[in-house]
mmCIF file of C-alpha atoms in Angstrom:
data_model
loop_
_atom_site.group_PDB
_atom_site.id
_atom_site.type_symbol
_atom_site.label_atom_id
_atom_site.label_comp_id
_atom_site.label_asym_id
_atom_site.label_seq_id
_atom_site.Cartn_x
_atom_site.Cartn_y
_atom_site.Cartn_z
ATOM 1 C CA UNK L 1 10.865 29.935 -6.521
ATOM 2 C CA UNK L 2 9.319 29.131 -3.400
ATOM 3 C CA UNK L 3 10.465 27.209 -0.608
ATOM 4 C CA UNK L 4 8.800 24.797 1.565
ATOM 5 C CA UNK L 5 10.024 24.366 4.981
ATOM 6 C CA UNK L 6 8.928 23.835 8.194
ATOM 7 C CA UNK L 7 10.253 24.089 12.228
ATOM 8 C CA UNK L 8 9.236 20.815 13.044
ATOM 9 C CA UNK L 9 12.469 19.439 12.063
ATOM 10 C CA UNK L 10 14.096 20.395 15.193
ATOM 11 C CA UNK L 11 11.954 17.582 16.389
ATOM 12 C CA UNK L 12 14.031 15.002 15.419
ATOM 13 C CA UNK L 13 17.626 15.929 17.617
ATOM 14 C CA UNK L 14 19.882 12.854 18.177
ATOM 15 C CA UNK L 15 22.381 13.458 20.340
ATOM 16 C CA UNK L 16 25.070 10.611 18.571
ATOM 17 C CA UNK L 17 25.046 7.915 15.898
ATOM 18 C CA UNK L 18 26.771 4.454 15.507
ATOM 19 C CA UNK L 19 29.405 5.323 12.250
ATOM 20 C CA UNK L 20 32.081 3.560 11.200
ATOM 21 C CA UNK L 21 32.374 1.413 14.188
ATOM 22 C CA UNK L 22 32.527 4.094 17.195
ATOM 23 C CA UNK L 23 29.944 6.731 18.350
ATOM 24 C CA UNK L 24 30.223 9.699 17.455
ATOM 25 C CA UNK L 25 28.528 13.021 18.125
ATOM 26 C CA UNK L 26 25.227 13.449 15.500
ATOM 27 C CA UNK L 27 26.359 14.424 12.229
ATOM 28 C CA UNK L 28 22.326 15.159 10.868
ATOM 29 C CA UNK L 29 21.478 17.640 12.998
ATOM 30 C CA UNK L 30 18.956 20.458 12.872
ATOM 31 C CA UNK L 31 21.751 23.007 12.307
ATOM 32 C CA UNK L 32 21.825 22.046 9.077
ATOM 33 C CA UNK L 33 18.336 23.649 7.878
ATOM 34 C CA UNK L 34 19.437 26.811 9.143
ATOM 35 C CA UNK L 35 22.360 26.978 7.804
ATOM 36 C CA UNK L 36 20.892 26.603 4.126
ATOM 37 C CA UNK L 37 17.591 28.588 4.765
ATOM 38 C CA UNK L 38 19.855 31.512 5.736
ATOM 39 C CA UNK L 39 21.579 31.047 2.963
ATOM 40 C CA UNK L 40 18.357 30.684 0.704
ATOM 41 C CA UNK L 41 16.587 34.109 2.283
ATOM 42 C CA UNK L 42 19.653 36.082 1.523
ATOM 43 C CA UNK L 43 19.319 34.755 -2.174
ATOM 44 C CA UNK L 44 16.014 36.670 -2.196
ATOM 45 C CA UNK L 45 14.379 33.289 -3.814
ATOM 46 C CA UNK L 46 11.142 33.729 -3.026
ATOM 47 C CA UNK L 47 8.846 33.578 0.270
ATOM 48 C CA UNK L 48 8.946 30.511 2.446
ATOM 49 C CA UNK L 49 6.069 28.675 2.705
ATOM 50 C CA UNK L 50 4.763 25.993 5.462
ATOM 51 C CA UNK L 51 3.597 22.477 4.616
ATOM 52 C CA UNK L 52 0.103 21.357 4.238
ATOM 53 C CA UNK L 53 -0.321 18.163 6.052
ATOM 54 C CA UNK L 54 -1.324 14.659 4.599
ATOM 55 C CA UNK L 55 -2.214 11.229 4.937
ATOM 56 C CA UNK L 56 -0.736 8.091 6.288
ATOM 57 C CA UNK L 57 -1.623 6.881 2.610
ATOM 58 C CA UNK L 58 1.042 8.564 0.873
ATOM 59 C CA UNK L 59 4.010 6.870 2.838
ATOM 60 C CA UNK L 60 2.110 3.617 2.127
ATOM 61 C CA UNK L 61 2.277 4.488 -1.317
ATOM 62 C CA UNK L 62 5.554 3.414 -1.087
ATOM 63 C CA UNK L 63 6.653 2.026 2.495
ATOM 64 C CA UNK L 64 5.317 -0.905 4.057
ATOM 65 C CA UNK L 65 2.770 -0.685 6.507
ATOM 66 C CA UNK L 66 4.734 -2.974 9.423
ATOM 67 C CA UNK L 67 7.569 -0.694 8.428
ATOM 68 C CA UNK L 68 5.469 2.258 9.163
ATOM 69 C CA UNK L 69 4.211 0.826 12.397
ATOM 70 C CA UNK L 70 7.842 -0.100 13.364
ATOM 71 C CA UNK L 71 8.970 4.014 13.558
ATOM 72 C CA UNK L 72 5.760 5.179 15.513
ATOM 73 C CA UNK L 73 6.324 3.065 18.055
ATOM 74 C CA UNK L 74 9.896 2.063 18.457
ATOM 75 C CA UNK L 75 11.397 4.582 20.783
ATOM 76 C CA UNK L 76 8.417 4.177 22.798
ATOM 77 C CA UNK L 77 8.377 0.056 22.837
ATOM 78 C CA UNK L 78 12.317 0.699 23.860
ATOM 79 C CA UNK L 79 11.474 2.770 26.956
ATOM 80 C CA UNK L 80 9.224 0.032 28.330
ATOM 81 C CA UNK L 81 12.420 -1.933 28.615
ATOM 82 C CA UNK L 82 13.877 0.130 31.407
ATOM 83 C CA UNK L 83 16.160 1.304 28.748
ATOM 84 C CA UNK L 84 17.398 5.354 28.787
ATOM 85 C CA UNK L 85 18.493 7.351 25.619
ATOM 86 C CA UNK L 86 17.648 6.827 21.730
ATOM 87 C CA UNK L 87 17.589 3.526 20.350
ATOM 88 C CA UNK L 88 19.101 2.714 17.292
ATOM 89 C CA UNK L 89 20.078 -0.637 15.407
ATOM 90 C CA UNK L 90 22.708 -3.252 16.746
ATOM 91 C CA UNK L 91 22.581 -6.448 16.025
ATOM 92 C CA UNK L 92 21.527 -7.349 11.985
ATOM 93 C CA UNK L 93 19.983 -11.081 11.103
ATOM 94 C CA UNK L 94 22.565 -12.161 8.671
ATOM 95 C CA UNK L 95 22.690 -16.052 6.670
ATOM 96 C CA UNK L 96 19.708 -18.306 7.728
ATOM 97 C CA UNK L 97 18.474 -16.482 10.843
ATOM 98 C CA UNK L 98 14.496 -15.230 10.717
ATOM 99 C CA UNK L 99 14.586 -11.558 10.479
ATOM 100 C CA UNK L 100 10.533 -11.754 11.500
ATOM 101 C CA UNK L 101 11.360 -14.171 13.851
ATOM 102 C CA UNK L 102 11.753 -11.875 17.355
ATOM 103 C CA UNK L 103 9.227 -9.480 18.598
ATOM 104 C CA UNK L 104 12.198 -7.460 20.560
ATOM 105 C CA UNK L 105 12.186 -4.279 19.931
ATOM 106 C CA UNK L 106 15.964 -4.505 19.274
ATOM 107 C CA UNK L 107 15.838 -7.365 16.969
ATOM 108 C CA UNK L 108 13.198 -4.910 14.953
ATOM 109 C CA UNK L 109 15.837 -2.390 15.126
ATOM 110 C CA UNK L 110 17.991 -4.596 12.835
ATOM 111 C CA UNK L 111 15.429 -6.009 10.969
ATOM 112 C CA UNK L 112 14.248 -2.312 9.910
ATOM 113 C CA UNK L 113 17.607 -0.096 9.981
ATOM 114 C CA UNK L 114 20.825 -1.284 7.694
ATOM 115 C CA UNK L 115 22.955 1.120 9.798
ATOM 116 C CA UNK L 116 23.366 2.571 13.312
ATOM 117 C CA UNK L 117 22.996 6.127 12.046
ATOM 118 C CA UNK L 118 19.400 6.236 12.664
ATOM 119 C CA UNK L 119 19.033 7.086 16.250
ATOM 120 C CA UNK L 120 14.604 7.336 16.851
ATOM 121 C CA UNK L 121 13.789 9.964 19.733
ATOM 122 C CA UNK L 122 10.464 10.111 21.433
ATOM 123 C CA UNK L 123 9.694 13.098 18.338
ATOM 124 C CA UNK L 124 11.423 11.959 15.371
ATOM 125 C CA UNK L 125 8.506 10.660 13.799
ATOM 126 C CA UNK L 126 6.565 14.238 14.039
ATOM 127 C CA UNK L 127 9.579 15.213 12.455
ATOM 128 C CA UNK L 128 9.545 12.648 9.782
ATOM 129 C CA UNK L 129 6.171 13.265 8.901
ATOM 130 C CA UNK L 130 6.197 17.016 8.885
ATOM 131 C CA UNK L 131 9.583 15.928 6.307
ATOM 132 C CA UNK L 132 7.281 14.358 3.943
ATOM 133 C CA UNK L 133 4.719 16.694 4.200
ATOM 134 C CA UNK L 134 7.585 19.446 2.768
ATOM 135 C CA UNK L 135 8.314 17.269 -0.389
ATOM 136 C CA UNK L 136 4.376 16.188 -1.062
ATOM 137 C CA UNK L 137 3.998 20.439 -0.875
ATOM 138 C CA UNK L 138 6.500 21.140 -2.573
ATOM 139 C CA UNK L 139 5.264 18.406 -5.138
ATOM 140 C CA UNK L 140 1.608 20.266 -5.145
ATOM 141 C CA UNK L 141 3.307 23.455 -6.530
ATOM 142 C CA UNK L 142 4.835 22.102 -9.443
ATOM 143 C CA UNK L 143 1.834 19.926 -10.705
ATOM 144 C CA UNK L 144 -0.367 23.165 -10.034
ATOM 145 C CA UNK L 145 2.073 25.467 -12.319
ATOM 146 C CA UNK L 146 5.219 26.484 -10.063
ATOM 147 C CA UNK L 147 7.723 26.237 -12.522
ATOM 148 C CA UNK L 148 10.340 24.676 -9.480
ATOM 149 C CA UNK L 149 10.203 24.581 -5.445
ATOM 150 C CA UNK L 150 12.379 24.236 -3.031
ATOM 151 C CA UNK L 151 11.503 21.074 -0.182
ATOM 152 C CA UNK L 152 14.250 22.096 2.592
ATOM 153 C CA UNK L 153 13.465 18.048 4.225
ATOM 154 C CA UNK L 154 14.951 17.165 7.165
ATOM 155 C CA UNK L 155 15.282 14.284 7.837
ATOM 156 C CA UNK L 156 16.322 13.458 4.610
ATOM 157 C CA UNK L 157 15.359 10.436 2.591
ATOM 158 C CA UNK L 158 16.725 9.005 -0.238
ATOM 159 C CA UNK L 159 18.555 5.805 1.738
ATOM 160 C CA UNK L 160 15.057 4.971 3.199
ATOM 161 C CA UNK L 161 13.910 1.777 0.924
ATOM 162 C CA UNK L 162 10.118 0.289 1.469
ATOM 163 C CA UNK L 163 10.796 -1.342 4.671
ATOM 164 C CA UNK L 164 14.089 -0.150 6.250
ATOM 165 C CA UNK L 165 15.823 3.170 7.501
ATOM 166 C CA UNK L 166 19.339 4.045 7.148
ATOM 167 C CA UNK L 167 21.995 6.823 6.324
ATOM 168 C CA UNK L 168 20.046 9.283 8.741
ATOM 169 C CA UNK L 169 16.816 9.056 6.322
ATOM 170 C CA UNK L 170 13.298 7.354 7.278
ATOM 171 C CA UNK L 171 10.958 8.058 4.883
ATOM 172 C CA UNK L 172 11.877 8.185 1.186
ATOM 173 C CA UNK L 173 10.605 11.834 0.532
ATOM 174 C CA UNK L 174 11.557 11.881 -2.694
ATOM 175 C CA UNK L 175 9.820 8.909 -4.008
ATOM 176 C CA UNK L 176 6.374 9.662 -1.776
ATOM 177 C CA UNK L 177 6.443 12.880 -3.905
ATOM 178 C CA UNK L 178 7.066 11.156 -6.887
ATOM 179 C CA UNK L 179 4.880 8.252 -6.728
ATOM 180 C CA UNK L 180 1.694 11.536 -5.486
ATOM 181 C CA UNK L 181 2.451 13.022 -8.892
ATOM 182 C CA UNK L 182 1.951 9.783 -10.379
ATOM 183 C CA UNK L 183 -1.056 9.405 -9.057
ATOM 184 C CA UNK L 184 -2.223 12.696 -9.686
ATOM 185 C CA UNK L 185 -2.145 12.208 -13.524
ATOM 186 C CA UNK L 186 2.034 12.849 -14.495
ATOM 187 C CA UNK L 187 2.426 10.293 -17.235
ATOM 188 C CA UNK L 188 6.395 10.324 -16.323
ATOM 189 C CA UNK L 189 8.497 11.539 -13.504
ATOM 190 C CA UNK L 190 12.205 11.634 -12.686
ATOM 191 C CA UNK L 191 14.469 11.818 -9.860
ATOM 192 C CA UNK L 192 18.211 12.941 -10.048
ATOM 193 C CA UNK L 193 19.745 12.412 -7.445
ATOM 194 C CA UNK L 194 23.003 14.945 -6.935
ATOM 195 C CA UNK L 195 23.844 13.750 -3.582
ATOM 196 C CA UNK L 196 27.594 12.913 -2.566
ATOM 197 C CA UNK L 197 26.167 9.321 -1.391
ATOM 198 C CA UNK L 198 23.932 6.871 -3.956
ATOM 199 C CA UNK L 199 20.154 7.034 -3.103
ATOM 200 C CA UNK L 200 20.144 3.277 -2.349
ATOM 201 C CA UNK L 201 16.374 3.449 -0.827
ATOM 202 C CA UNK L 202 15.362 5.490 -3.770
ATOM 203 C CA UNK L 203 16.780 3.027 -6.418
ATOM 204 C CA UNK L 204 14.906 -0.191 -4.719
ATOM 205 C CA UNK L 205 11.327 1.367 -4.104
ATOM 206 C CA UNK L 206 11.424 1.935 -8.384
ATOM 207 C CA UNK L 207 13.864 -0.761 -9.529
ATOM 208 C CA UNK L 208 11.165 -2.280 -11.555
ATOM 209 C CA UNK L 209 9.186 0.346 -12.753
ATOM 210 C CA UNK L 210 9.443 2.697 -15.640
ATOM 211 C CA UNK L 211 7.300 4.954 -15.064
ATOM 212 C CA UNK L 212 10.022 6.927 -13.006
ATOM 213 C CA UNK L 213 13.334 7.424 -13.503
ATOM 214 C CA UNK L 214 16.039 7.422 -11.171
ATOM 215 C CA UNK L 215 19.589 8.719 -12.089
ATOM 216 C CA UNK L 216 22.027 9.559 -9.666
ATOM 217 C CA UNK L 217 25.733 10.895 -9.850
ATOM 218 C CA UNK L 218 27.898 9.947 -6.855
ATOM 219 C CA UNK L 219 30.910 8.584 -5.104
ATOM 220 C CA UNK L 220 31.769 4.988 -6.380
ATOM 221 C CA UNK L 221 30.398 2.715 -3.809
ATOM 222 C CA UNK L 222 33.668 0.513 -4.253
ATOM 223 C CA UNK L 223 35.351 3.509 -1.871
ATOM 224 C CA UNK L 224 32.117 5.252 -0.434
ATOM 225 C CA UNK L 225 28.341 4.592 1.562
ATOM 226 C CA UNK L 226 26.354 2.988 0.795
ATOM 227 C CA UNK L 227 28.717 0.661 -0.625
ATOM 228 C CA UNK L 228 26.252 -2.360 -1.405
ATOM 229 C CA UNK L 229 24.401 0.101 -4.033
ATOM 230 C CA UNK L 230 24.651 2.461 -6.786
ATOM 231 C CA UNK L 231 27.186 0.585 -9.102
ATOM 232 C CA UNK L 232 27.022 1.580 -12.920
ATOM 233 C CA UNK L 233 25.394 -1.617 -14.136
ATOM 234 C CA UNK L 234 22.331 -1.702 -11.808
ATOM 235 C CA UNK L 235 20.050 -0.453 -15.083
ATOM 236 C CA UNK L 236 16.709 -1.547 -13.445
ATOM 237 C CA UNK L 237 15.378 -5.024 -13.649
ATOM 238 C CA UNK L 238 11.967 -6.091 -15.019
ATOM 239 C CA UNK L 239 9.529 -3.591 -16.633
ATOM 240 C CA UNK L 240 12.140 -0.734 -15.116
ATOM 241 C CA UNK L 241 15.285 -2.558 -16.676
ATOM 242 C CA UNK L 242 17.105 0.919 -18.945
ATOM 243 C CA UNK L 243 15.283 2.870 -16.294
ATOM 244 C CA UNK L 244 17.900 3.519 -13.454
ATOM 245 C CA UNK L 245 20.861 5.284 -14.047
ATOM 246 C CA UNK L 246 24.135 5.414 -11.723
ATOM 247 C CA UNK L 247 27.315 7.072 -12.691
ATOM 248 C CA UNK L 248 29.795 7.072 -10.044
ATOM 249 C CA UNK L 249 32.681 9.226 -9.638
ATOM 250 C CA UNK L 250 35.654 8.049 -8.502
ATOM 251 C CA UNK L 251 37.877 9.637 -5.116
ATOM 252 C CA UNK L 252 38.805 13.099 -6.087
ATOM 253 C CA UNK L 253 36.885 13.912 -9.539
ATOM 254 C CA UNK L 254 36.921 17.597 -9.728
ATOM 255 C CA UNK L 255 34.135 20.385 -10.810
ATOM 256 C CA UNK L 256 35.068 19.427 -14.083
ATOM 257 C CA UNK L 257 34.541 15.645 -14.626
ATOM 258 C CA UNK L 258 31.267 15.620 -12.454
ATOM 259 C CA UNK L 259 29.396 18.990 -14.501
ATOM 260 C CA UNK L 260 30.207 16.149 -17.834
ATOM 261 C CA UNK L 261 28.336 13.555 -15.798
ATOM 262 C CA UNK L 262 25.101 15.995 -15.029
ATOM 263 C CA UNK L 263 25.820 16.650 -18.657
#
């Protein structure tokens, strides 16, 4: 199996996040890649490949263009205000206040981030890009014959939803790479999503759609993050209504329990 990865990730290197109401030293950090590439080499997988790059049309595929706009220039647009570090979110429009309403860069902050763990450097877009290009790569292989690849993303993606950022993710890799194999001709295409913490961005960009399937297994959001998504009876709505599938696990479910829920 080959694996796609790419150094560009150390491009994107906050030095904190805003987590459960203090800051804290960055969790999502590019130690992380290492870690499991070592740990992938020494498992003699297969040869490590880099990334081909693509187009600004295959985030649109799926993310909104304003959205889009929003991360290329938002750590610059915060530097013109005299302001030192990495921005992230703060203050969230909430009730009958206009999210679109204020051009400030921090007001955009809230109106495009759903948490404060998604700090923006003056690179983390290169890095976000060069993220996407692993998973659209990675995506090439398999519709071209690879029987599986590995995308080693960072950042990672699944809480990025068409027009916001949150949970350390900014671009939805996952769905960009689905939705290209759509369009490449795959009459069907599903994500399962085996992360600790419900792909909340994932789930929204194909709520309504069938022609991908999302399933995830993952701690019950009435204990864990997200907590405003991945409950067992969001099914999908619309035309994608039977096509989204969330089983979470409650606190402490062994080996055991969640191998019957991949099951």
């Amino acid at each position: 199996m080959k694996i796609v990865a790419s150094q560009a990730h150390h491009l994107h290197a906050p030095s904190w996040e805003l987590s459960v109401g203090k800051f804290l030293p960055a969790f999502e950090k590019p130690e992380r890649i290492e870690i499991v590439l070592k740990s992938l080499e020494a498992s003699q997988l297969d040869q490590v490949i880099t990334p081909r790059s693509y187009g600004e049309d295959t985030a649109l595929a799926v993310h909104d263009a304003d959205y889009l706009a929003f991360l290329k220039i938002a750590h610059a647009e915060f530097q013109e205000l005299g302001l030192e570090g990495d921005p992230t979110a703060c203050v969230w429009p909430r009730g009958r206040m206009r999210a679109d309403s204020s051009g400030s860069i921090v007001a955009k902050f809230g109106r495009y981030c759903f948490d404060g763990c998604v700090p923006i450097t003056e690179t983390t877009f290169e890095a976000v890009l060069a993220s996407r290009d692993i998973a659209l790569s990675a995506a090439k292989l398999v519709y071209e014959g690879d029987r599986a690849a590995f995308a080693l993303c960072r950042p990672p993606g699944h809480h990025a939803g068409p027009n916001y950022a949150g949970g350390y993710c900014f671009l939805n890799n996952a769905a960009i790479a689905a939705q290209w194999l759509r369009d490449a001709g795959a009459k069907r295409v599903a994500i399962l999503d085996i992360d600790y913490h419900h792909g909340n961005g994932t789930q929204e960009i194909f709520f309504d759609r069938s022609d991908v399937v999302f399933a995830s297994i993952h701690g019950d959001p009435q204990f864990e993050y997200p907590f405003y998504a991945g409950h067992a009876d969001e099914v999908g709505e619309g035309e994608g209504h039977g096509f989204n599938l969330n089983l979470p696990l409650p606190a402490g479910t062994a080996y055991t329990e969640w191998s019957e829920a991949l099951c």
